Amino acid sequence: DAGVTQSPTHLIKTRGQQVTLRCSPKSGHDTVSWYQQALGQGPQFIFQYYEEEERQRGNFPDRFSGHQFPNYSSELNVNALLLGDSALYLCASSLEGQGAGKAFFGQGTRLTVV
Amino acid sequence: AQSVTQPDIHITVSEGASLELRCNYSYGATPYLFWYVQSPGQGLQLLLKYFSGDTLVQGIKGFEAEFKRSQSSFNLRKPSVHWSDAAEYFCAVGGLTSGTYKYIFGTGTRLKVLA
């Protein structure tokens, strides 16, 4: 049983460009959350998707957007990249209603903006 | 406001020595508390969690943590550290907000183990 898979593992983009990160949740999970982990910081909640809708959003600008597909996989899009967007982006999946502490994290995508 | 504080950015211990990583939280209700470990270039691995009941919880890899409501703390301990424990450790509080379950993480403590 594959866990949470994220792609790509690393990528480098230039300021002003746009990027798309992908996440496949653990089998049986229907909820996907995205976190940004800047260097030397803990992960910060970006947003969560359930039933293909954004359910809640953290303190991130509209440049950050997402999507969830019918198969529960998800994409995180970041437009007009800034140097400060360089971070490890983590995806976490869970099953709605399953309760606390049941989220599984992926290995992350390391984004470097130059 | 909900928050998690890990006052120690770096900790260095000798292999075989005991370890305690500190975590303090601020949360409006009874918190769900977690400790995660992250090795370089890796994602987060759950070490242990506290929901209710016994305030001393056991986790994987020989770790344990104690919930102290009066001190708003959830410190992580290990009696004898192994070189493979070198990693970054994150304390987190989890809760349901507006129908969404999410985690709030501390800034992490980087553990170095001396041979």
PDB file of C-alpha atoms in Angstrom, chain B residues 76-113:
ATOM      1  CA  LEU B  76       9.607  14.508  24.594  1.00  0.00           C
ATOM      2  CA  ARG B  77      12.067  12.181  26.340  1.00  0.00           C
ATOM      3  CA  LYS B  78      14.307   9.277  25.581  1.00  0.00           C
ATOM      4  CA  PRO B  79      16.425   7.546  28.239  1.00  0.00           C
ATOM      5  CA  SER B  80      19.337   6.649  25.961  1.00  0.00           C
ATOM      6  CA  VAL B  81      19.962   8.376  22.648  1.00  0.00           C
ATOM      7  CA  HIS B  82      21.310   6.528  19.627  1.00  0.00           C
ATOM      8  CA  TRP B  83      23.317   8.128  16.832  1.00  0.00           C
ATOM      9  CA  SER B  84      20.445   7.438  14.457  1.00  0.00           C
ATOM     10  CA  ASP B  85      18.212   9.769  16.483  1.00  0.00           C
ATOM     11  CA  ALA B  86      19.987  12.780  15.013  1.00  0.00           C
ATOM     12  CA  ALA B  87      17.230  14.649  13.187  1.00  0.00           C
ATOM     13  CA  GLU B  88      14.837  17.544  13.589  1.00  0.00           C
ATOM     14  CA  TYR B  89      11.931  17.142  15.970  1.00  0.00           C
ATOM     15  CA  PHE B  90       8.649  18.991  15.711  1.00  0.00           C
ATOM     16  CA  CYS B  91       5.975  19.347  18.320  1.00  0.00           C
ATOM     17  CA  ALA B  92       2.489  20.011  16.978  1.00  0.00           C
ATOM     18  CA  VAL B  93      -0.982  20.702  18.269  1.00  0.00           C
ATOM     19  CA  GLY B  94      -3.935  19.549  16.254  1.00  0.00           C
ATOM     20  CA  GLY B  95      -7.499  20.599  16.341  1.00  0.00           C
ATOM     21  CA  LEU B  96     -10.736  21.069  14.515  1.00  0.00           C
ATOM     22  CA  THR B  97     -11.239  24.610  13.258  1.00  0.00           C
ATOM     23  CA  SER B  98     -14.270  25.518  11.180  1.00  0.00           C
ATOM     24  CA  GLY B  99     -14.748  21.930  10.213  1.00  0.00           C
ATOM     25  CA  THR B 100     -11.153  21.407   9.183  1.00  0.00           C
ATOM     26  CA  TYR B 101      -8.636  19.385  11.084  1.00  0.00           C
ATOM     27  CA  LYS B 102      -5.158  20.922  10.849  1.00  0.00           C
ATOM     28  CA  TYR B 103      -1.853  20.944  12.660  1.00  0.00           C
ATOM     29  CA  ILE B 104       0.090  23.856  14.102  1.00  0.00           C
ATOM     30  CA  PHE B 105       3.773  23.087  14.356  1.00  0.00           C
ATOM     31  CA  GLY B 106       6.558  24.493  16.436  1.00  0.00           C
ATOM     32  CA  THR B 107       9.734  25.705  14.793  1.00  0.00           C
ATOM     33  CA  GLY B 108      11.547  22.498  15.576  1.00  0.00           C
ATOM     34  CA  THR B 109      14.559  21.360  17.590  1.00  0.00           C
ATOM     35  CA  ARG B 110      17.561  20.012  15.731  1.00  0.00           C
ATOM     36  CA  LEU B 111      19.215  17.175  17.615  1.00  0.00           C
ATOM     37  CA  LYS B 112      22.887  16.401  17.150  1.00  0.00           C
ATOM     38  CA  VAL B 113      24.303  13.214  18.654  1.00  0.00           C
TER      39      VAL B 113
END
